[in-house]
Coordinates of C-alpha atoms and ligand atoms in Angstrom, one line a residue:
M234 CA 124.0 78.9 84.4
S235 CA 122.7 78.6 87.8
R236 CA 119.6 76.5 88.6
L237 CA 116.3 77.9 87.6
R238 CA 113.7 78.8 90.1
S239 CA 111.2 76.7 88.3
A240 CA 113.4 73.6 88.4
E241 CA 112.3 73.7 92.2
W242 CA 108.7 72.5 90.8
Y243 CA 109.7 70.5 87.6
A244 CA 113.2 68.9 88.1
G245 CA 113.7 65.5 89.4
D246 CA 112.0 62.1 89.6
D247 CA 110.0 62.5 92.7
R248 CA 106.2 62.4 93.1
N249 CA 105.9 66.2 93.4
A250 CA 107.9 66.9 90.2
Y251 CA 105.7 64.3 88.5
I252 CA 102.5 66.3 89.6
H253 CA 103.8 69.6 88.5
R254 CA 104.8 68.4 85.1
A255 CA 101.9 66.1 84.3
W256 CA 99.3 68.8 84.9
M257 CA 101.2 71.2 82.8
R258 CA 102.1 69.1 79.7
R259 CA 99.0 69.4 77.6
G260 CA 100.7 69.6 74.4
L261 CA 103.9 71.3 75.4
P262 CA 107.2 69.7 74.0
D263 CA 108.8 67.0 76.2
D264 CA 111.7 69.2 77.1
A265 CA 109.5 72.3 78.0
L266 CA 109.3 71.1 81.7
D267 CA 112.8 69.5 82.2
G268 CA 113.9 72.2 84.5
S269 CA 116.4 73.7 81.8
R270 CA 114.1 76.1 80.0
P271 CA 113.1 79.5 81.6
Q272 CA 109.4 79.7 82.4
I273 CA 108.3 83.1 81.5
A274 CA 105.0 84.5 82.8
I275 CA 103.2 87.1 80.7
A276 CA 101.4 89.1 83.4
N277 CA 98.5 90.3 81.2
T278 CA 96.2 93.1 82.1
A279 CA 94.0 92.5 78.9
S280 CA 90.4 92.9 79.9
D281 CA 87.1 93.8 78.0
L282 CA 86.5 96.0 81.0
T283 CA 89.8 97.8 80.7
P284 CA 89.3 99.2 77.1
C285 CA 92.7 100.8 76.9
N286 CA 94.3 97.3 77.5
R287 CA 91.9 95.2 75.4
H288 CA 94.3 94.6 72.7
L289 CA 97.1 93.1 75.0
D290 CA 96.2 89.6 74.3
E291 CA 97.5 90.1 70.7
V292 CA 100.7 91.8 72.3
A293 CA 101.0 88.8 74.6
E294 CA 100.9 86.5 71.5
H295 CA 103.9 88.2 70.1
V296 CA 105.8 88.1 73.4
S297 CA 105.1 84.3 73.5
R298 CA 106.7 83.9 70.0
G299 CA 109.8 85.6 71.3
V300 CA 110.0 83.5 74.4
W301 CA 109.7 80.3 72.4
E302 CA 112.3 81.5 69.9
A303 CA 114.8 82.2 72.7
G304 CA 114.3 78.7 74.2
G305 CA 112.0 79.7 77.2
V306 CA 108.3 78.6 77.8
P307 CA 105.7 81.3 77.9
H308 CA 102.7 81.3 80.2
N309 CA 99.9 83.7 79.7
L310 CA 99.0 84.9 83.3
P311 CA 95.8 87.2 83.4
V312 CA 96.1 89.5 86.3
V313 CA 93.9 92.0 88.1
S314 CA 93.2 94.8 85.6
L315 CA 91.8 98.4 86.1
G316 CA 90.0 100.4 83.6
E317 CA 90.5 104.1 84.7
T318 CA 87.2 105.3 83.3
Q319 CA 85.2 102.4 84.4
V320 CA 85.8 101.0 88.0
R321 CA 84.3 102.7 91.1
P322 CA 84.8 104.5 93.3
T323 CA 88.3 105.1 91.8
A324 CA 90.9 103.0 90.2
M325 CA 93.4 104.1 92.7
L326 CA 91.6 102.4 95.5
W327 CA 92.5 99.1 93.7
R328 CA 96.2 99.9 92.7
N329 CA 97.6 98.4 95.9
M330 CA 95.2 95.4 95.7
A331 CA 96.2 94.7 92.1
A332 CA 99.9 95.0 93.0
M333 CA 99.3 92.7 95.8
A334 CA 97.6 90.1 93.9
I335 CA 100.1 90.3 91.0
E336 CA 102.9 89.9 93.5
E337 CA 101.4 87.0 95.2
M338 CA 100.7 85.1 91.8
L339 CA 104.2 85.7 90.6
R340 CA 105.7 84.3 93.8
A341 CA 103.2 81.4 93.8
N342 CA 104.0 80.0 90.4
P343 CA 106.8 78.2 88.9
I344 CA 108.2 80.9 86.8
D345 CA 111.7 82.4 86.3
G346 CA 110.8 85.7 84.8
V347 CA 108.0 87.9 83.8
V348 CA 106.9 90.1 81.0
L349 CA 104.6 93.0 82.2
L350 CA 101.8 94.0 79.9
G351 CA 100.0 97.3 81.0
G352 CA 98.7 100.5 79.6
C353 CA 95.7 102.0 81.4
D354 CA 96.7 104.3 84.2
K355 CA 97.1 102.2 87.2
T356 CA 98.2 98.9 85.5
I357 CA 101.9 99.7 84.8
P358 CA 102.4 101.1 88.4
A359 CA 100.7 97.9 89.8
L360 CA 102.8 95.7 87.7
L361 CA 105.9 97.6 88.6
M362 CA 105.2 97.6 92.3
A363 CA 104.6 93.9 92.1
A364 CA 107.7 93.1 90.1
A365 CA 109.8 95.2 92.5
S366 CA 108.5 93.2 95.6
V367 CA 109.1 89.8 94.0
D368 CA 112.3 90.9 92.3
L369 CA 112.2 88.3 89.6
P370 CA 113.7 89.3 86.2
A371 CA 111.2 91.4 84.5
V372 CA 110.4 93.6 81.5
V373 CA 107.6 95.9 80.8
V374 CA 105.9 96.1 77.4
P375 CA 103.5 99.2 77.5
G376 CA 100.4 98.7 75.4
G377 CA 100.9 102.0 73.7
P378 CA 98.7 105.1 73.1
M379 CA 95.7 105.3 70.8
L380 CA 96.0 107.2 67.6
T381 CA 94.8 110.9 67.3
G382 CA 91.2 111.4 66.9
T383 CA 89.7 114.5 65.2
F384 CA 86.5 116.5 65.5
R385 CA 85.4 119.2 63.1
G386 CA 89.0 119.2 61.6
V387 CA 91.0 119.6 64.6
P388 CA 92.8 116.9 66.8
L389 CA 90.9 115.7 69.9
G390 CA 93.1 115.0 73.1
C391 CA 91.7 112.1 74.9
G392 CA 90.5 113.2 78.3
T393 CA 92.0 116.8 78.1
D394 CA 89.4 117.7 75.5
V395 CA 86.6 116.2 77.6
W396 CA 87.5 118.6 80.4
R397 CA 87.7 121.6 77.9
L398 CA 84.6 120.8 75.9
S399 CA 82.5 120.3 79.0
E400 CA 83.7 123.6 80.5
E401 CA 82.8 125.3 77.2
V402 CA 79.2 123.8 77.4
R403 CA 78.9 125.1 81.0
A404 CA 80.3 128.5 79.7
G405 CA 77.7 128.5 77.1
T406 CA 80.2 128.7 74.1
L407 CA 79.4 125.1 72.8
S408 CA 76.1 123.4 72.5
E409 CA 75.4 120.2 74.2
Q410 CA 74.7 118.5 70.9
A411 CA 78.1 119.5 69.6
F412 CA 79.7 118.2 73.0
L413 CA 77.8 114.8 72.3
D414 CA 78.7 114.7 68.7
S415 CA 82.4 114.7 69.7
E416 CA 82.0 111.6 71.8
S417 CA 82.3 109.2 68.9
S418 CA 85.5 110.8 67.6
M419 CA 87.4 110.8 71.0
I420 CA 88.6 107.2 70.9
R421 CA 89.9 106.4 67.3
S422 CA 91.7 103.2 67.9
R423 CA 93.0 100.6 70.4
G424 CA 95.4 101.8 73.1
H425 CA 95.5 104.1 76.1
C426 CA 94.9 107.8 76.4
N427 CA 96.9 109.8 73.8
T428 CA 97.6 112.9 75.9
M429 CA 100.5 113.1 78.3
G430 CA 98.3 111.7 81.0
T431 CA 99.2 109.0 83.6
A432 CA 99.2 106.2 81.1
S433 CA 101.6 107.8 78.7
T434 CA 103.6 109.2 81.6
M435 CA 104.1 105.8 83.3
A436 CA 104.9 104.0 80.0
L437 CA 107.6 106.6 79.3
L438 CA 108.9 106.5 82.9
A439 CA 109.0 102.6 82.8
E440 CA 111.4 103.0 79.9
A441 CA 113.3 105.9 81.7
L442 CA 113.6 103.6 84.7
G443 CA 115.2 101.1 82.4
M444 CA 112.4 98.5 82.6
T445 CA 111.5 98.2 78.9
L446 CA 113.3 97.2 75.9
P447 CA 114.7 100.7 74.8
G448 CA 112.6 102.3 72.2
T449 CA 109.3 100.6 73.0
A450 CA 107.4 103.1 75.2
G451 CA 105.3 105.5 73.2
I452 CA 104.9 103.3 70.1
P453 CA 101.1 103.7 69.2
A454 CA 99.0 100.6 70.1
A455 CA 97.8 100.2 66.5
D456 CA 101.5 100.5 65.0
S457 CA 102.6 97.1 64.1
R458 CA 106.1 98.0 65.3
L459 CA 104.8 97.5 68.9
L460 CA 104.2 93.8 68.0
A461 CA 107.8 93.5 66.8
R462 CA 108.9 95.0 70.0
A463 CA 106.7 92.6 72.0
H464 CA 108.4 89.8 70.2
A465 CA 111.9 91.1 71.0
S466 CA 110.7 91.7 74.7
G467 CA 110.0 88.0 74.8
L468 CA 113.4 87.2 73.6
L469 CA 114.9 89.6 76.1
A470 CA 112.8 88.1 79.0
V471 CA 114.7 84.7 78.5
D472 CA 118.0 86.5 78.2
I473 CA 117.6 88.3 81.6
V474 CA 116.7 85.2 83.4
H475 CA 120.0 83.7 82.1
A476 CA 121.8 86.9 83.1
G477 CA 120.0 87.0 86.6
R478 CA 119.2 90.6 86.0
R479 CA 116.4 91.8 88.4
P480 CA 114.3 95.0 89.0
S481 CA 116.5 95.7 91.9
D482 CA 119.6 95.9 89.6
V483 CA 117.7 98.3 87.4
I484 CA 115.4 100.3 89.5
T485 CA 117.9 102.3 91.7
A486 CA 118.4 105.8 92.9
A487 CA 120.1 106.7 89.7
S488 CA 117.3 105.5 87.5
L489 CA 114.7 107.0 89.8
H490 CA 116.6 110.3 89.3
N491 CA 116.4 109.8 85.5
A492 CA 112.6 109.1 85.7
I493 CA 112.2 112.4 87.6
V494 CA 114.1 114.2 84.9
T495 CA 112.0 112.6 82.3
L496 CA 108.8 113.5 84.0
A497 CA 109.6 117.1 84.0
A498 CA 111.0 117.1 80.4
T499 CA 107.9 115.5 79.2
G500 CA 105.4 117.5 81.3
G501 CA 104.2 114.2 82.8
S502 CA 101.3 113.5 85.1
T503 CA 101.4 114.5 88.7
N504 CA 100.1 110.9 89.4
A505 CA 103.8 109.6 88.7
V506 CA 104.8 111.1 92.0
V507 CA 102.8 108.6 94.0
H508 CA 103.6 105.8 91.7
L509 CA 107.4 106.3 91.7
L510 CA 107.3 106.8 95.5
A511 CA 105.4 103.6 95.9
V512 CA 107.8 101.6 93.5
A513 CA 110.8 103.0 95.4
G514 CA 109.1 102.0 98.7
R515 CA 108.8 98.4 97.5
L516 CA 112.7 98.2 96.8
G517 CA 113.7 100.2 99.8
V518 CA 115.3 102.8 97.7
P519 CA 115.3 106.2 99.6
L520 CA 113.2 108.7 97.6
T521 CA 111.2 111.5 99.0
L522 CA 108.7 114.1 97.8
D523 CA 111.4 116.7 97.9
D524 CA 113.5 114.8 95.4
F525 CA 110.8 115.6 92.7
D526 CA 111.4 119.3 93.4
R527 CA 115.3 119.1 93.8
V528 CA 115.9 117.1 90.6
G529 CA 113.0 118.2 88.4
A530 CA 112.3 121.8 89.3
A531 CA 114.9 123.3 86.9
V532 CA 114.4 120.9 84.0
P533 CA 112.8 122.6 81.1
L534 CA 109.6 121.3 79.4
L535 CA 110.7 119.9 76.0
V536 CA 107.5 118.2 74.9
D537 CA 104.6 120.2 73.6
L538 CA 101.8 117.7 74.4
Q539 CA 98.4 118.0 75.9
P540 CA 97.4 118.9 78.5
A541 CA 100.2 121.4 78.9
G542 CA 100.6 121.9 75.1
R543 CA 99.3 121.1 71.8
F544 CA 100.3 117.7 70.3
L545 CA 99.5 114.0 71.1
M546 CA 101.4 110.8 71.7
E547 CA 101.4 109.8 68.0
D548 CA 103.1 113.0 67.3
L549 CA 105.7 112.4 70.0
H550 CA 106.6 109.1 68.5
R551 CA 106.7 110.6 65.0
A552 CA 109.1 113.3 66.2
G553 CA 111.7 111.0 67.8
G554 CA 110.1 109.7 70.9
L555 CA 111.5 109.3 74.4
A556 CA 115.2 108.8 73.1
A557 CA 115.2 112.1 71.5
V558 CA 114.0 113.7 74.8
L559 CA 116.6 111.8 76.7
R560 CA 119.3 113.0 74.4
E561 CA 118.3 116.6 75.0
V562 CA 118.5 116.2 78.8
S563 CA 121.4 113.6 78.9
H564 CA 123.7 116.1 80.9
L565 CA 121.0 116.0 83.5
L566 CA 120.9 112.2 83.7
D567 CA 122.7 110.0 86.1
P568 CA 125.0 108.0 83.8
S569 CA 125.3 105.0 86.2
A570 CA 121.7 103.8 85.5
I571 CA 121.4 100.7 83.4
T572 CA 118.3 99.3 81.5
V573 CA 117.0 95.9 81.6
T574 CA 119.2 95.0 78.6
G575 CA 122.2 95.6 80.7
A576 CA 123.3 98.6 78.6
P577 CA 123.3 102.2 80.2
L578 CA 120.3 104.4 79.8
M579 CA 122.7 106.8 78.3
A580 CA 123.0 104.5 75.2
T581 CA 119.2 105.0 74.6
A582 CA 119.8 108.7 74.9
A583 CA 122.8 108.8 72.5
S584 CA 120.5 107.0 69.9
G585 CA 117.9 109.9 69.9
T586 CA 117.2 112.4 67.1
I587 CA 114.5 114.9 67.0
W588 CA 112.8 114.9 63.7
D589 CA 110.1 117.5 64.5
E590 CA 111.1 120.4 66.6
S591 CA 107.6 121.7 67.0
V592 CA 106.8 118.6 69.1
I593 CA 110.2 118.0 70.8
R594 CA 112.0 121.1 71.5
P595 CA 115.9 121.3 71.8
F596 CA 117.1 121.9 75.2
A597 CA 118.2 125.4 74.3
S598 CA 114.6 126.5 73.3
P599 CA 112.2 124.8 75.5
V600 CA 108.4 125.0 75.7
Q601 CA 108.9 126.3 79.2
P602 CA 112.1 127.0 81.1
D603 CA 111.3 125.0 84.1
A604 CA 108.6 122.3 84.3
G605 CA 109.1 120.1 87.2
I606 CA 106.7 119.5 90.0
A607 CA 106.8 122.1 92.9
V608 CA 106.6 120.7 96.5
L609 CA 104.9 123.0 98.8
R610 CA 104.8 123.1 102.6
G611 CA 103.2 125.3 105.3
N612 CA 100.6 125.2 107.9
L613 CA 98.1 123.7 105.6
A614 CA 100.4 121.0 104.2
P615 CA 103.1 120.2 106.9
A616 CA 104.1 117.0 105.1
G617 CA 103.9 118.4 101.6
A618 CA 101.6 119.2 98.5
I619 CA 102.4 119.4 95.0
I620 CA 101.6 121.7 92.0
K621 CA 102.6 121.5 88.5
P622 CA 103.4 125.0 87.4
A623 CA 103.5 124.1 83.8
A624 CA 99.9 123.4 83.9
A625 CA 98.9 126.4 85.9
T626 CA 98.2 130.1 85.2
P627 CA 101.4 132.0 86.0
S628 CA 99.5 134.9 87.7
L629 CA 98.0 132.5 90.2
L630 CA 101.2 131.0 91.3
R631 CA 101.4 133.8 93.9
H632 CA 97.9 134.3 95.2
R633 CA 95.9 135.3 98.5
G634 CA 92.4 134.8 98.6
P635 CA 89.4 133.7 100.8
A636 CA 88.9 130.0 101.1
L637 CA 85.5 128.3 99.9
V638 CA 85.5 125.0 101.6
F639 CA 83.8 121.8 100.5
D640 CA 83.7 118.6 102.8
S641 CA 83.3 116.1 100.0
I642 CA 83.0 115.9 96.3
E643 CA 79.3 115.5 96.7
D644 CA 79.1 118.6 98.8
F645 CA 81.1 120.4 95.9
H646 CA 78.7 119.3 93.1
A647 CA 75.7 120.1 95.2
R648 CA 76.7 123.8 95.8
I649 CA 79.2 124.8 93.1
D650 CA 76.7 126.1 90.6
D651 CA 74.4 127.7 93.0
P652 CA 74.0 131.2 91.8
A653 CA 73.8 132.6 95.3
L654 CA 77.3 131.2 96.1
D655 CA 79.7 133.7 97.3
V656 CA 82.5 133.2 94.9
D657 CA 84.7 135.2 92.7
E658 CA 87.9 134.6 90.6
N659 CA 90.1 135.5 93.7
T660 CA 88.3 132.7 95.8
V661 CA 90.4 129.6 96.7
L662 CA 88.3 126.4 96.2
V663 CA 89.3 124.0 98.9
L664 CA 88.0 120.4 98.7
R665 CA 88.9 117.9 101.5
G666 CA 88.0 114.3 102.3
C667 CA 89.6 113.2 99.1
G668 CA 92.8 111.7 100.2
P669 CA 93.6 107.9 100.5
K670 CA 91.7 107.2 103.6
G671 CA 89.1 109.9 103.2
Y672 CA 87.4 109.1 100.0
P673 CA 88.7 106.4 100.2
G674 CA 91.2 105.7 97.3
M675 CA 92.4 109.3 96.5
P676 CA 90.3 110.0 93.5
E677 CA 91.1 112.4 90.7
V678 CA 88.8 115.3 91.7
S679 CA 91.2 118.1 92.7
N680 CA 90.7 119.9 89.4
M681 CA 87.3 121.1 90.4
P682 CA 85.1 122.5 87.8
L683 CA 84.8 126.2 87.9
P684 CA 81.5 127.8 89.0
E685 CA 79.3 128.2 86.1
K686 CA 78.7 131.8 86.7
L687 CA 82.3 132.6 86.6
L688 CA 82.8 130.5 83.3
R689 CA 80.2 132.6 81.7
R690 CA 82.2 135.7 82.7
G691 CA 85.1 134.3 81.0
V692 CA 87.1 133.0 84.1
R693 CA 89.1 129.8 83.0
D694 CA 91.1 129.2 86.1
M695 CA 91.2 129.5 89.8
L696 CA 93.4 128.4 92.7
R697 CA 92.2 125.1 93.9
I698 CA 93.4 123.1 96.8
C699 CA 92.7 119.3 97.6
D700 CA 94.0 116.4 99.3
G701 CA 93.1 114.1 96.4
R702 CA 94.7 113.6 92.9
M703 CA 94.2 115.1 89.5
S704 CA 93.9 113.5 86.1
G705 CA 97.0 113.5 84.3
T706 CA 95.0 114.8 81.3
A707 CA 93.8 117.7 83.4
Y708 CA 95.2 121.2 83.8
G709 CA 94.9 124.4 86.0
T710 CA 96.3 126.0 89.1
V711 CA 95.7 123.0 91.4
V712 CA 97.5 122.2 94.5
L713 CA 97.1 118.6 95.2
H714 CA 98.2 115.6 97.3
V715 CA 97.9 117.9 100.5
A716 CA 99.5 115.7 103.3
P717 CA 98.6 114.7 105.9
E718 CA 95.0 114.5 104.4
A719 CA 92.1 115.9 106.2
A720 CA 90.8 112.4 107.1
A721 CA 94.1 111.7 108.8
G722 CA 94.0 114.6 111.0
G723 CA 95.8 117.0 108.6
P724 CA 95.3 120.7 109.1
L725 CA 93.1 120.9 106.1
D726 CA 90.3 119.7 108.4
R727 CA 90.6 123.0 110.4
I728 CA 90.2 125.5 107.6
R729 CA 87.0 127.4 107.2
T730 CA 85.3 129.3 104.4
G731 CA 86.5 132.9 104.5
D732 CA 90.0 132.0 105.9
P733 CA 92.7 133.8 103.9
V734 CA 94.8 131.3 102.0
V735 CA 98.2 132.2 100.8
L736 CA 100.1 130.4 97.9
D737 CA 103.6 131.4 97.0
V738 CA 105.0 128.8 94.5
P739 CA 108.3 130.5 94.0
A740 CA 108.8 130.3 97.8
R741 CA 107.3 126.7 98.0
T742 CA 104.8 127.7 100.6
L743 CA 101.0 127.1 101.2
D744 CA 99.4 128.5 104.4
V745 CA 96.2 129.7 105.8
D746 CA 96.7 133.2 107.4
V747 CA 95.1 132.3 110.7
P748 CA 97.0 132.3 114.0
Q749 CA 98.4 128.8 114.7
A750 CA 96.7 128.8 118.1
E751 CA 93.4 129.5 116.7
L752 CA 93.8 126.8 114.2
D753 CA 94.9 124.2 116.8
A754 CA 91.8 125.2 119.0
R755 CA 89.3 124.4 116.2
P756 CA 87.7 121.0 116.2
P757 CA 87.8 119.2 112.9
A758 CA 84.9 120.1 110.6
Q759 CA 81.9 118.0 111.7
A760 CA 80.5 117.7 108.1
L761 CA 83.8 116.3 107.0
L762 CA 83.8 113.7 109.8
D763 CA 80.1 112.7 109.0
G764 CA 81.0 112.3 105.4
L765 CA 84.0 110.0 105.8
A766 CA 83.5 106.4 104.7
R767 CA 84.0 103.6 107.3
P768 CA 84.1 100.6 105.3
R769 CA 83.1 97.4 107.2
R770 CA 84.7 94.6 105.2
G771 CA 86.9 93.5 102.3
W772 CA 89.7 95.3 100.6
E773 CA 88.3 98.6 101.2
R774 CA 88.5 98.0 104.9
L775 CA 92.0 96.8 104.9
Y776 CA 93.0 99.7 102.6
V777 CA 91.6 102.3 104.9
D778 CA 93.1 100.8 107.9
T779 CA 96.6 100.6 106.3
V780 CA 97.1 103.0 103.5
L781 CA 99.9 105.6 104.1
G782 CA 99.9 109.2 103.0
A783 CA 100.3 110.5 99.5
D784 CA 103.6 112.1 100.7
T785 CA 105.1 108.4 100.6
G786 CA 103.3 107.0 97.7
A787 CA 99.8 106.0 99.2
D788 CA 101.1 102.2 99.5
C789 CA 99.7 100.1 102.3
D790 CA 102.0 99.7 105.3
F791 CA 102.1 96.0 105.1
L792 CA 103.2 96.0 101.4
L793 CA 106.2 98.1 101.8
G794 CA 109.5 96.3 100.9
S795 CA 110.2 93.2 99.2
S796 CA 108.6 89.5 99.5
G797 CA 111.3 88.0 97.4
P798 CA 110.8 85.2 94.9
R799 CA 111.4 82.2 97.3
V800 CA 108.5 80.2 98.4
S801 CA 109.8 77.0 100.2
R802 CA 106.7 75.0 101.4
E803 CA 104.5 73.0 99.1
S804 CA 101.2 71.1 99.7
H805 CA 101.5 68.0 97.8
Ligands
FES150 FE1 92.7 104.3 80.2 FE2 93.1 107.0 80.1 S1 91.3 105.8 80.6 S2 94.6 105.4 79.8

């Protein structure tokens, strides 16, 4: 076995080794720090203010048992955590900061490998980005989805049903009291959102990338089998240190291909696009927006989960989980990809069985024939925009209508329910100033609520266009991630209310039907410029100055690539 990284701190008889060992002993066995036993960090996003991850301390305890059993030494390492529903102005503003802080703490400390504990939306992406940049042996343990809640005899989809029920209130078909009554039924147990939102998607994609112990992603948080997998992941963490297997060995062009296939087959969140692009950017693996369309567009939707379908994550696990899905699409997977165990992902696929075909459909009888993410380009989105056709109204996938433009989400809320607003079901709602630089942080506001007066007439979907993101639990005909964003000088800043917008998803185009010379001659909208945030200090300022476009993953320019695990200087 080659010399452990941690031995640079602990091995030897000199004064520095003395200092490192002496301060760490505190009851550890004598041989724990002799330089021969792998030191395993448990990067733990448990936090009382990240309710979806609150249970991860218990998961960490079981990881620790596995690490001890395998001869390693576990170290709980609390890291920056992000509660999607809690942090302002939007959790995405802090994803890169969390990834940077985790990266630096993994590099700075005497560890040989890391177990990454995440759950809520941004936590697994941030952990993966950090691990990719440090490139120490790493394995992910997703915290698992919550159990299915019910209200008035029917299941409640976490997130998705908040959007649906609140629209019913605005449409006048559900009372406010009934809406409030549903609140206590929404979250039934520990765990993250139980729809195919971003947290569920990123857990499944972490496994499709090969970064989990196979069979772990999707186990409900309250299921004791998750704790057994946590224990086994602790054993694995020591094993991969001995094997020298790093994220760069696992996350490759082949595994990213497989993640995109999985994203489409499961009907996963559009947010996965920016997260996978960002992870690839940390490893220098070429991945572009167009790869999502090229690889995923013809993949059928096999999983009938909310928001695109009916069931929830507990049902997916019961029906066979990710392995069953992978088996159905195994002919579309790149067989060269391995998992963190060293075995090919194809071995996971071969182990899958569908136990309930109403939840996981066979390849031959999918929920929808093509479910991937479509990438659009045109004079409104020269660098690209995306739409999830599976969550859209088919008749709106080819649409021409007049734009109704909003310069900020506040502008939108102030005017959308004005009875005098000139809007009908053909109108195209355009919201700008919500990209990474513009908001800042690229919030999940693209699925704008429809005007109340149209809801009351029975309208349930309209074409909406935005440079922001959309919650993975949301649905509708929404073009999002428009790039370049308006705040970065993208042409979205020139469109005016009344301009004809033309969407053609089959042709992959998004345009405003205004002569290019006229568009070029228009100044950026003054109301947009007036509304843009100009942070004066702290992370927000650094972020606005350095964040890149959604089309490349919205990472910061100075965080691209790898720092590597080596830190040679020391202060003692
Ligand atoms: Fe945490 Fe949905 S709010 S996963």
